[in-house]
XYZ file of C-alpha atoms in Angstrom:
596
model
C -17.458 19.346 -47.384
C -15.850 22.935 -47.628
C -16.415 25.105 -44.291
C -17.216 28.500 -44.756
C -15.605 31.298 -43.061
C -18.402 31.603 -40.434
C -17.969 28.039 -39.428
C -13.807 28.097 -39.451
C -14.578 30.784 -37.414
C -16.450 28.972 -35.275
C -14.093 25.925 -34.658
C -11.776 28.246 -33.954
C -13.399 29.735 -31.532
C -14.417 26.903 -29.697
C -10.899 25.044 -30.090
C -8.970 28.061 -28.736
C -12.002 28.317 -25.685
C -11.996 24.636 -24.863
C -8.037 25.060 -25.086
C -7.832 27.835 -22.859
C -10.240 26.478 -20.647
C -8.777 23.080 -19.959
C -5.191 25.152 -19.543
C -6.702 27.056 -17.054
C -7.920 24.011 -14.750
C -4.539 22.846 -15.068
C -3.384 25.883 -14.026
C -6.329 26.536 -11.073
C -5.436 22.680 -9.743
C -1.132 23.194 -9.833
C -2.242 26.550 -7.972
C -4.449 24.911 -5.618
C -2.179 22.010 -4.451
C 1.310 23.720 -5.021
C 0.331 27.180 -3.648
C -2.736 27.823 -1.847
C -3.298 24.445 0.028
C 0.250 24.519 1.748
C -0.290 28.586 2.197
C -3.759 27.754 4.460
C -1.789 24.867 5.864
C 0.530 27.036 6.841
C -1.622 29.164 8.199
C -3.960 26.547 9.875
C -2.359 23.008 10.179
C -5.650 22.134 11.317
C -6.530 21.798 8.006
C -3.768 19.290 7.128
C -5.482 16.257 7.546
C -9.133 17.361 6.043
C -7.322 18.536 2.671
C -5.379 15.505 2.794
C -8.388 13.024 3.068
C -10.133 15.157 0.413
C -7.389 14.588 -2.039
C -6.133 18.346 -2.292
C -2.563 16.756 -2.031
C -3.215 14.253 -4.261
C -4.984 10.817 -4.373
C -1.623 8.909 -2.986
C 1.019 11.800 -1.238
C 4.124 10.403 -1.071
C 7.312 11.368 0.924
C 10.538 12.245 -1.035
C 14.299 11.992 0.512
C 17.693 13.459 -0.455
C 19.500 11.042 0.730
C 17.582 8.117 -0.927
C 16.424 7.338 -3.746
C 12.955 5.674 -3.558
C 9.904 7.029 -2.040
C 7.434 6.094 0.654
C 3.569 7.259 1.403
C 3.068 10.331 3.400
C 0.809 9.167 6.310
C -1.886 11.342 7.861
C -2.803 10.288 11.557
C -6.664 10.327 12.390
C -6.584 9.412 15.627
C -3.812 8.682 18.270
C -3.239 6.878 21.533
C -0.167 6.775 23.382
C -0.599 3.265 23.769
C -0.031 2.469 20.094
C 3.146 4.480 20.159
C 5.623 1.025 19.855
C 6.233 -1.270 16.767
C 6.779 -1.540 13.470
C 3.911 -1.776 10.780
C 4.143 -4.065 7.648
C 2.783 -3.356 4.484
C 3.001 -3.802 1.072
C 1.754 -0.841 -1.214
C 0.388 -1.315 -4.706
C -1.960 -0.096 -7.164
C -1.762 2.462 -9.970
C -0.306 5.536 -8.198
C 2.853 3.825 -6.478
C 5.914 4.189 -8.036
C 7.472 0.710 -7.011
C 5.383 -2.315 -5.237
C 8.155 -3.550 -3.034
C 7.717 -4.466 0.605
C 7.233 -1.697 3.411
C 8.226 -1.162 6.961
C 6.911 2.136 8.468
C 7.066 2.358 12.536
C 3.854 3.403 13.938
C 3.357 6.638 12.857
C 3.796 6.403 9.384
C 7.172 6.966 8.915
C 9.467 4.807 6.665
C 12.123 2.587 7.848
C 12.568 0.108 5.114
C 11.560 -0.216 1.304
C 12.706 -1.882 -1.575
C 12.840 -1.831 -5.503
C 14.615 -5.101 -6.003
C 11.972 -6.935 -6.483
C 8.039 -7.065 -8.337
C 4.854 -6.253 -6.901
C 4.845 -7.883 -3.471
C 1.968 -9.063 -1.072
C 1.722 -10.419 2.486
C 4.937 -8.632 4.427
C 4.927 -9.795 7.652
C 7.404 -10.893 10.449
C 7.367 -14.816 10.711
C 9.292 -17.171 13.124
C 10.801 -20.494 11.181
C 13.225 -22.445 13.633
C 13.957 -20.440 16.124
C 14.675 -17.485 14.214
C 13.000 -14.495 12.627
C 12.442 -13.942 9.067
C 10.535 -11.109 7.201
C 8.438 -13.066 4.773
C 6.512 -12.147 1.582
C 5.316 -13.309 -1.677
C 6.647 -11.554 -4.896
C 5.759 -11.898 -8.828
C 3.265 -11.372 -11.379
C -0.192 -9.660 -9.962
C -2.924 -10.686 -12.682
C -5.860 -8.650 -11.269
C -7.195 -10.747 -8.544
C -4.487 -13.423 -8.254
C -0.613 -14.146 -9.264
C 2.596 -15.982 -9.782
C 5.688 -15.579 -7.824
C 7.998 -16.975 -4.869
C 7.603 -16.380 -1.430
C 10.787 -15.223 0.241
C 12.652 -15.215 3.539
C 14.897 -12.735 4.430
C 17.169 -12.422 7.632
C 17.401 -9.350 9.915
C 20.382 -8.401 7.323
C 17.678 -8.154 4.636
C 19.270 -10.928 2.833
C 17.210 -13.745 1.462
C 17.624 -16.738 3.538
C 15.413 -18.959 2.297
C 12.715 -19.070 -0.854
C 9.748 -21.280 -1.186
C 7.620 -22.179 -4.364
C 4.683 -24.386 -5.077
C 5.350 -27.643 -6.067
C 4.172 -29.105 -9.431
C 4.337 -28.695 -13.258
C 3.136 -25.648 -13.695
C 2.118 -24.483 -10.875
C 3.521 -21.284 -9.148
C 2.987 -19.699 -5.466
C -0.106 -17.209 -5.156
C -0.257 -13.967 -3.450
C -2.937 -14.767 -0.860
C -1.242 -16.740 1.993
C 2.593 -17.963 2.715
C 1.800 -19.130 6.815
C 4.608 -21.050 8.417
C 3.668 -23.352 10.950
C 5.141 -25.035 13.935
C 6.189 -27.977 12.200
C 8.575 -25.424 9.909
C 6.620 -26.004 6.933
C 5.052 -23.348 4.806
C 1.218 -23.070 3.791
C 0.922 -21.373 0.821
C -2.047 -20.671 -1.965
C -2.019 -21.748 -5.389
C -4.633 -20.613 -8.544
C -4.472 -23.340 -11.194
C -6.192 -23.274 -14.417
C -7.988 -26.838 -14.913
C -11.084 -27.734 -16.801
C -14.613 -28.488 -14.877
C -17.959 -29.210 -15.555
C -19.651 -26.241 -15.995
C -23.065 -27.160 -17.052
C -25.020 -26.539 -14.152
C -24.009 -23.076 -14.899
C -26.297 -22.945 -17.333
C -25.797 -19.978 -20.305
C -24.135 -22.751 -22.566
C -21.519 -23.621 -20.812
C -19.689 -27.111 -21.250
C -18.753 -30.075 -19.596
C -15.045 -28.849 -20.256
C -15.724 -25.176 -19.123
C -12.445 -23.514 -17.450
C -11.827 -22.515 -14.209
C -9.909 -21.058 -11.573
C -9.314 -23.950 -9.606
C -7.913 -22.332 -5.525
C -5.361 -25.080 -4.334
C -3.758 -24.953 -1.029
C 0.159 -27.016 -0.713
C 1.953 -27.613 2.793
C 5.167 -27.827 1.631
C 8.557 -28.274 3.860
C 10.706 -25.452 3.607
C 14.137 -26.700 4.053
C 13.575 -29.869 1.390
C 10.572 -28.262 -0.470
C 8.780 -31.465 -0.191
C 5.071 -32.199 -0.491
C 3.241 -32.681 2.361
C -0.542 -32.082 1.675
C -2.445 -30.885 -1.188
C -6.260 -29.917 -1.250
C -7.795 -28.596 -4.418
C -11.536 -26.447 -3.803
C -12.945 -28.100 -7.080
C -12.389 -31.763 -5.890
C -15.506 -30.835 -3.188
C -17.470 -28.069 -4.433
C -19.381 -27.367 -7.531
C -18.656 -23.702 -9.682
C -22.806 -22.718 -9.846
C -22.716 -22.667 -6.116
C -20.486 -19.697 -6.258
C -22.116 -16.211 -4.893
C -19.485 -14.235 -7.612
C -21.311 -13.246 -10.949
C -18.877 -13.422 -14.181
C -21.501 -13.649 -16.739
C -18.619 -14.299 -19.393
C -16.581 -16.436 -17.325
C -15.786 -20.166 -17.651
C -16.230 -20.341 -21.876
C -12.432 -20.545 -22.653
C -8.946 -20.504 -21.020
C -8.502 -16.690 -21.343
C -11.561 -16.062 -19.684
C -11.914 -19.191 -16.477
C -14.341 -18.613 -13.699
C -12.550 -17.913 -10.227
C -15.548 -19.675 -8.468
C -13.811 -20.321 -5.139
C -11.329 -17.910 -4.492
C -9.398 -19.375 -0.967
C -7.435 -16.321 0.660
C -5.807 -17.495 3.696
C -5.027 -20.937 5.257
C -4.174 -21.549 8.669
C -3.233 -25.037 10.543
C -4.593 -26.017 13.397
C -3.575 -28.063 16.777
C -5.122 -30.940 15.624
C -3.413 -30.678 12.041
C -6.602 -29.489 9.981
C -6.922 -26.927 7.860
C -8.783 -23.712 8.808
C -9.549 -21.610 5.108
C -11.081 -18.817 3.706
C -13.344 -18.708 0.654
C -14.300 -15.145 -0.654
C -16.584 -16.467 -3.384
C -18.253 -18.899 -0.918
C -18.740 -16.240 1.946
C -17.353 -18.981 4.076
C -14.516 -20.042 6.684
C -13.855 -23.860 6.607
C -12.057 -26.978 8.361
C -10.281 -28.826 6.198
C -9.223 -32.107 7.490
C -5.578 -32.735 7.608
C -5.665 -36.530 6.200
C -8.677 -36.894 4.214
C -9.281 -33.476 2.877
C -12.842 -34.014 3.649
C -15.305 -30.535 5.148
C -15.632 -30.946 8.610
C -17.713 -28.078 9.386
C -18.520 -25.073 7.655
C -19.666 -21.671 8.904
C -21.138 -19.182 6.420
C -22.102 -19.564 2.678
C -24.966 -21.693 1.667
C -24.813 -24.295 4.020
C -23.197 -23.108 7.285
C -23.520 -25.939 10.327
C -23.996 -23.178 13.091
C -26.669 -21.869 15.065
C -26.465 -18.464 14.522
C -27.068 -16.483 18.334
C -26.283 -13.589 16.773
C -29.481 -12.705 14.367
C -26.726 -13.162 11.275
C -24.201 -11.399 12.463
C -21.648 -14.064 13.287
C -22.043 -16.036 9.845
C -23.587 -13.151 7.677
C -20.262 -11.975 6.331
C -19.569 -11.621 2.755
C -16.355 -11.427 0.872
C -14.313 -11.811 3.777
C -10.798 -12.104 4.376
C -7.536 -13.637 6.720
C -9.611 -16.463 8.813
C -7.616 -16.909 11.808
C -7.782 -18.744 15.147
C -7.411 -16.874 17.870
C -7.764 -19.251 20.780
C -8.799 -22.510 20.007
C -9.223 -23.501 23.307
C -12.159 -20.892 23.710
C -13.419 -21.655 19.924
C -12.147 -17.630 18.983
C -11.631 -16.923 15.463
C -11.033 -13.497 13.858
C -11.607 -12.453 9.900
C -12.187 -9.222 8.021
C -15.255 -9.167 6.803
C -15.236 -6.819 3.547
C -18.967 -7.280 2.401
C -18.244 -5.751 -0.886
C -16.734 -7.427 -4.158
C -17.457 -4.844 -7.188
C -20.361 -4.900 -8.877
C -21.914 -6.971 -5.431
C -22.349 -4.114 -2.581
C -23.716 -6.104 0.542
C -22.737 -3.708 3.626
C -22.509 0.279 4.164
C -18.868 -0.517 4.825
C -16.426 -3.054 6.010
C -15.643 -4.378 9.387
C -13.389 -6.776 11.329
C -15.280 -9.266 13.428
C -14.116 -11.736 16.201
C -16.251 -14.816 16.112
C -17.002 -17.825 19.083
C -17.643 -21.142 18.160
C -19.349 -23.702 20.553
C -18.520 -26.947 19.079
C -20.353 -28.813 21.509
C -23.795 -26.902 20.985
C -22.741 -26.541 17.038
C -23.494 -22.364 17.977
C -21.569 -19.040 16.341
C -22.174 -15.692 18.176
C -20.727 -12.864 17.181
C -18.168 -11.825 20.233
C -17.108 -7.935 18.899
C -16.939 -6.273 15.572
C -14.309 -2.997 14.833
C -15.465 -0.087 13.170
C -13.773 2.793 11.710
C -15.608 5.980 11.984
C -13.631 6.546 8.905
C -16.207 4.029 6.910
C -14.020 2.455 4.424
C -15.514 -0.034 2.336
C -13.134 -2.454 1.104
C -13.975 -3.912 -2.338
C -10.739 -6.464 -1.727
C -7.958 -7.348 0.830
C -7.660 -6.437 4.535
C -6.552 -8.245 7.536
C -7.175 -8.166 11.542
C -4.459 -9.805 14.265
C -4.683 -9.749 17.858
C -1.728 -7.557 19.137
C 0.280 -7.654 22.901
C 1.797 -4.436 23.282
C 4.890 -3.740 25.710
C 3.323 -2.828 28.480
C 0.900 -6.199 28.163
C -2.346 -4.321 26.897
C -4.196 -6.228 24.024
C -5.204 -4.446 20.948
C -6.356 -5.359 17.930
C -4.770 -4.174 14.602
C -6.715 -4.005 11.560
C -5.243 -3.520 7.753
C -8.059 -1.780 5.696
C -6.736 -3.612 2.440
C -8.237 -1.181 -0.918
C -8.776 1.053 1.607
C -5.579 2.724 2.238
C -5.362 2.778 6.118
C -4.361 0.701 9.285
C -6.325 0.713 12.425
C -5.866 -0.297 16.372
C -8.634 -1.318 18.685
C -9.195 -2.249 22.140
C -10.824 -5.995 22.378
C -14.083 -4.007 23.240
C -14.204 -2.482 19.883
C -13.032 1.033 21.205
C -11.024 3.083 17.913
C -7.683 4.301 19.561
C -5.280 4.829 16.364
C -5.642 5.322 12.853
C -3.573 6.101 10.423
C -4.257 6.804 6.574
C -1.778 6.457 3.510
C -4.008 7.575 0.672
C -6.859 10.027 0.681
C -10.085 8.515 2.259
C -12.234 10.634 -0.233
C -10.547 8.596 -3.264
C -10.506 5.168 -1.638
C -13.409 4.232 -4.524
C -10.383 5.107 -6.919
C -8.387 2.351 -5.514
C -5.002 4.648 -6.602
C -2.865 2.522 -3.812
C -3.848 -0.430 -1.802
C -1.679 -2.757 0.975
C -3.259 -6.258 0.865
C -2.668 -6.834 4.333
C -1.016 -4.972 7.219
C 0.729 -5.993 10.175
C 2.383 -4.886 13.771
C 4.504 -6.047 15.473
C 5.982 -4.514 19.096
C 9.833 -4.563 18.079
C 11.991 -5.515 15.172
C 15.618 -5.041 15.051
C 17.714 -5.189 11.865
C 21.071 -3.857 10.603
C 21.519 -3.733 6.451
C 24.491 -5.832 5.612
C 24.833 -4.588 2.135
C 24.243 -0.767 1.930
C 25.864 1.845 4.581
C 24.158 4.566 5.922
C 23.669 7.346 2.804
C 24.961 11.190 2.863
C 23.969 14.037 0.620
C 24.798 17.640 1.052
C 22.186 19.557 -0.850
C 20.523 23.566 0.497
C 23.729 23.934 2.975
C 22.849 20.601 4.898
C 24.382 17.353 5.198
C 20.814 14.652 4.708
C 21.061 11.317 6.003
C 19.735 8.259 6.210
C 19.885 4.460 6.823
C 17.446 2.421 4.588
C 16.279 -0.493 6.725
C 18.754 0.193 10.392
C 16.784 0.058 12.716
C 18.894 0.473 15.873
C 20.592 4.133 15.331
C 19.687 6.285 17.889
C 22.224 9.061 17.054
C 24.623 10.386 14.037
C 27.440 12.036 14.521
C 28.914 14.137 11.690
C 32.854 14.431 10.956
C 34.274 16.885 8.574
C 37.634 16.759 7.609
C 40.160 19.672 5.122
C 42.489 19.025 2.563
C 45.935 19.409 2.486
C 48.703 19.002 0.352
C 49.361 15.788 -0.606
C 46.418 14.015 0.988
C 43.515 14.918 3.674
C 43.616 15.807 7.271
C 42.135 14.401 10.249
C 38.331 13.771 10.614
C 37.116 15.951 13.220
C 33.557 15.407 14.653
C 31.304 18.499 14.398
C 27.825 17.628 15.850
C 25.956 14.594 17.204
C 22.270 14.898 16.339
C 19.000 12.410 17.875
C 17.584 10.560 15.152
C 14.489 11.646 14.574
C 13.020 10.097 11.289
C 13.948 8.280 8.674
C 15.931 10.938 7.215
C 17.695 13.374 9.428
C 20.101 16.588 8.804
C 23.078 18.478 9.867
C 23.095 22.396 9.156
C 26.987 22.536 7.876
C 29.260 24.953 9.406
C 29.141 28.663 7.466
C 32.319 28.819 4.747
C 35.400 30.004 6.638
C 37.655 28.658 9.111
C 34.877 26.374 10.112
C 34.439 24.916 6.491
C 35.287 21.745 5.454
C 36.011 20.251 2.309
C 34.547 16.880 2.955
C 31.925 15.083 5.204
C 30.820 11.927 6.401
C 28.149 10.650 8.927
C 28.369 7.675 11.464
C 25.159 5.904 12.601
C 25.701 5.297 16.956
C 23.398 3.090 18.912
C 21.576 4.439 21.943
C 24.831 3.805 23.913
C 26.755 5.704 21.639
C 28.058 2.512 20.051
C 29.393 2.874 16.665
C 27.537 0.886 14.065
C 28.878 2.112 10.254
C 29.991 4.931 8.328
C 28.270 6.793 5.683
C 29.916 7.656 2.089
C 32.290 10.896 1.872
C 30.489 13.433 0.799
C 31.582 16.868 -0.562
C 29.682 20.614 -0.947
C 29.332 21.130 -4.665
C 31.043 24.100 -6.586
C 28.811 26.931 -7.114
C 26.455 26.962 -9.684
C 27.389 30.013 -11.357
C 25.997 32.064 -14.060
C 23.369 28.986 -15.093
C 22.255 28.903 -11.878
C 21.925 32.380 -11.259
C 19.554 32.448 -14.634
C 17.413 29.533 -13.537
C 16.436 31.165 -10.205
C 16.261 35.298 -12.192
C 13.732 33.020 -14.796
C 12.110 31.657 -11.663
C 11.593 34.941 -10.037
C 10.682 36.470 -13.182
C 8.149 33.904 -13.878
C 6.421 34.464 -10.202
C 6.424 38.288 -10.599
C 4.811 37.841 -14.190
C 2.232 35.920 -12.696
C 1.346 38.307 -9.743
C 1.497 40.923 -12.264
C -0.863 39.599 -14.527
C -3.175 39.207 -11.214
C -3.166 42.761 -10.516
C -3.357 43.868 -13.639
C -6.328 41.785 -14.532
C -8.147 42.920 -11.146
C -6.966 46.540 -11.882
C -9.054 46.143 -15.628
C -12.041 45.050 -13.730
C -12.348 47.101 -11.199
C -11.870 49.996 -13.734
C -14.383 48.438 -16.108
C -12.559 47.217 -18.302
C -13.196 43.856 -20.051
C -11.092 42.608 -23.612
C -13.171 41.972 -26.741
C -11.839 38.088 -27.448
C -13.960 38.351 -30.270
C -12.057 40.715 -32.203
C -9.157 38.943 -30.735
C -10.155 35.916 -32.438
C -10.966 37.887 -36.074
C -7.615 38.906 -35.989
C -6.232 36.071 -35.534
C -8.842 34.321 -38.158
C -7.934 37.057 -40.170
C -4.198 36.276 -40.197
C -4.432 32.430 -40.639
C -7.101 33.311 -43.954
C -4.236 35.096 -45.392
C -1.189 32.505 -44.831
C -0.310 29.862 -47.311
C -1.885 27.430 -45.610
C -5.401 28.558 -45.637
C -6.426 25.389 -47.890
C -5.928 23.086 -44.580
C -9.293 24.850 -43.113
């Protein structure tokens, strides 16, 4: 059908508004988080951390370096205690927003002291003790939505991978959830295997050889990678008893019903197994020869009396099981309460639970609460913690929601820290599935050197993963015919974060023509040497035309401004309409006037 001029006109019209319009949101948004946030900022860092939860720096801020080449989140602190000053925080970012899903180390304030490119999106960082020694472990591979396939990994305190472990059996790969060594130096670790399963009682048509997610736990032993125990959730429990609704899952192999879902495993003193099953809204004892239930708390059938009115068994979707003290029947878990579309609980909590084996009781001992609210769809994590000066704490990892917290054993909030904005936690842009502390870790890189960039008139540098530099000390040396002089030290700076800088010496007799950087203990103990690192020529005439054009373009904008406030105050206002004749005008008459 032919349009008439009235109706080109028309699309025209609304085109060039909707254009214009969605150019100018762009515009009003770049303004508002390049511009006029940091301005009021400036003004009022008060207002730092409310923008920051409300997204006006973005759904996932991140922290960029000079000296290095990766990024790391740009934590906001809620709430501080001295007491939660020590330590080194574990986490393992992922989700849409981050750039790379390596492993993390921040210390307790946010701030980054190791990360890592080298390998795929990575779960369960945490600091691990396998004969004798320390290892950071982790899992890393392929994340398919809820589950994955991968190796878990041990690496020294040179960041080099001592030891890996997989699952054992055709076909069968290690799972994000859980990697737990024990104190026999074997590994407990999670596998998701695709099987077939009767599926009738289901009902909706489903089969006698309907698919599943079948949630497998191995003990394997690290150093031979033998066997040791093997438990498999459908050899005890039927699919329709699941409280997770997949109306289209368990018809074929592309589409299998995760009816269990186990997401952590922990071994007991007596050599059972204590588990977690999201999908069952229960904690378990597996026993350690048979393989048999031996009691059960939560879910459809928990064997507890609960003193509690429902609060020590009435968790939902829950998370990282753990004993605490067996001897007093203490177990911990993060109780999430929401799996999307099922929305049990306001928001999530972590919850420290007593057992009374002999009575066959649970009562509900303390639950944590952030005033913060998050409600975790998935993930999350709670450990008791000793810090230096002997106080206990207890340190929560928010999982989809993007923060860490640390309590007192009374449930008292005394640090939080967020690494995404709490107003977009729903969004789910970046998530850690579990976060841990620990009071002291001490590492030196054995492959990379401390890095040096001179960029702005400074010398930035920084150590990827060192933990024990205390100072750096920068050298600058001339040169002279035939080779280079002497190094000659200039300054000794603290270390104060992860990256630190030296203001370099004005050009002149106090000029050098290259630079280098050595990382010192807290002794003054050398440790290594940066790269050389020289002042780049000047830019010249291209660089003198980038900054004019950037100047230009500012004054053009404040111009326009004025000028546009000037017109209104002065009454007057364009006619777009004639504008947009014109320009209707001009198109009718080109050569191309058949397109409309």
């Amino acid at each position: 059908m032919k349009l008439l001029p009235t109706d080109r006109t028309r699309v025209l019209r609304i085109a060039l508004v909707t254009l214009l319009s969605f150019g100018a949101v762009l515009l009003a948004l770049a303004i508002l988080q390049h511009v006029l946030v940091p301005v009021l900022v400036w003004v009022a860092p008060a207002l730092e951390r409310p923008f920051y939860d409300l997204g006006l720096f973005g759904p996932y801020p991140t922290q960029e370096y000079v000296s290095f080449n990766l990024s790391s989140p740009r934590a906001s602190i809620v709430q501080w205690d001295e007491s939660c000053d020590d330590g080194y925080v574990f986490l393992d970012p992922n989700g849409p927003s981050v750039d790379h899903r390596g492993p993390l180390i921040v210390d307790a304030k946010g701030h980054l002291v190791w990360t890592s490119d080298a390998f795929e999106t990575t779960t369960n960082l945490k600091l691990q003790e396998y004969e004798g020694a320390e290892y950071l472990t982790f899992w890393s591979g392929h994340k398919a939505k809820t589950m994955g396939t991968g190796l878990y990994y041990m690496m020294d305190n040179n960041y080099t991978i001592a030891h890996t472990v997989d699952a054992v059996g055709q076909g069968l790969h290690g799972d994000l959830h859980e990697f737990k060594i024990t104190k026999d130096n074997t590994a407990l670790l999670t596998v998701y295997n695709l099987t077939n399963a009767d599926l009738t009682g289901m009902g909706w048509f489903r089969g006698a050889n309907g698919w599943i997610t079948d949630s497998v736990f191995q003990e394997v032993d690290i150093a031979t990678g033998e066997l040791l125990f093997e438990w498999s959730a459908s050899h005890h429990f039927k699919a329709e008893l699941s409280f997770m609704w997949n109306p289209f899952g368990g018809y074929s192999d592309s589409s299998p019903f995760d009816f269990f879902h186990i997401n952590s495993v922990e071994k007991d003193r007596n050599g059972n197994y204590l588990i977690s099953s999201r999908h069952f809204h229960s904690i378990m004892t597996v026993d350690g020869k048979t393989g048999e239930i031996l009691w059960e708390l939560g879910g459809h059938s928990t064997d507890f009396e609960d003193l509690s009115d429902g609060k020590a068994s009435g968790f939902s979707w829950q998370h990282d099981a753990r004993w605490i003290n067996e001897d007093e029947g203490l177990i911990s878990l993060f109780d999430n309460g929401v799996a999307w579309p099922h929305v049990d609980v306001p928001y999530s909590e972590g919850r420290i639970i007593k057992l009374d084996f002999d009575a066959m009781t649970a009562e509900l001992v303390q639950n944590f609460i952030s005033p913060s609210h998050p409600r975790s769809s998935s993930q999350g994590s709670i450990i008791p913690l000793r810090t230096p000066e002997g106080a206990d704490h207890i340190f929560i990892g928010w999982g989809s929601s993007a923060a860490f917290s640390e309590f007192t054993p009374e449930g008292q909030l005394l640090c939080e820290t967020h690494f995404a904005a709490s107003g977009l936690w729903w969004w789910e842009r970046i998530k850690s599935y579990r976060a841990y502390k620990t009071p002291s870790w001490s590492a030196t890189p054995r492959d990379w050197d401390p890095s040096a960039q001179i960029e702005s008139g400074s010398v930035f540098v920084s150590w990827n993963g060192a933990t024990d530099v205390a100072f750096w000390e920068l050298s600058g040396r001339k040169a002279i015919e035939g080779g280079a002089g002497e190094w000659q030290v200039i300054d000794i700076i603290e270390k104060d974060d992860f990256e630190d800088s030296f203001i370099l010496p004005s050009s002149g007799r106090a000029s050098f023509d290259e630079y280098r950087v050595a990382a010192l203990d807290r002794d003054h103990g050398f440790l290594r040497y940066s790269n050389t690192t020289s002042p780049s020529a000047p830019s010249g005439f291209l660089g003198f035309l980038s900054y004019a054009l950037m100047v230009l373009s500012a004054l053009a904008v404040v111009a326009g401004v004025v000028g546009y406030w000037l017109g209104k105050k002065k009454g007057w206002s364009p006619d777009w309409r004639r504008y947009a004749a014109s320009a209707q005008a001009v198109i009718d008459r080109s050569k191309y006037q058949k397109l409309w």
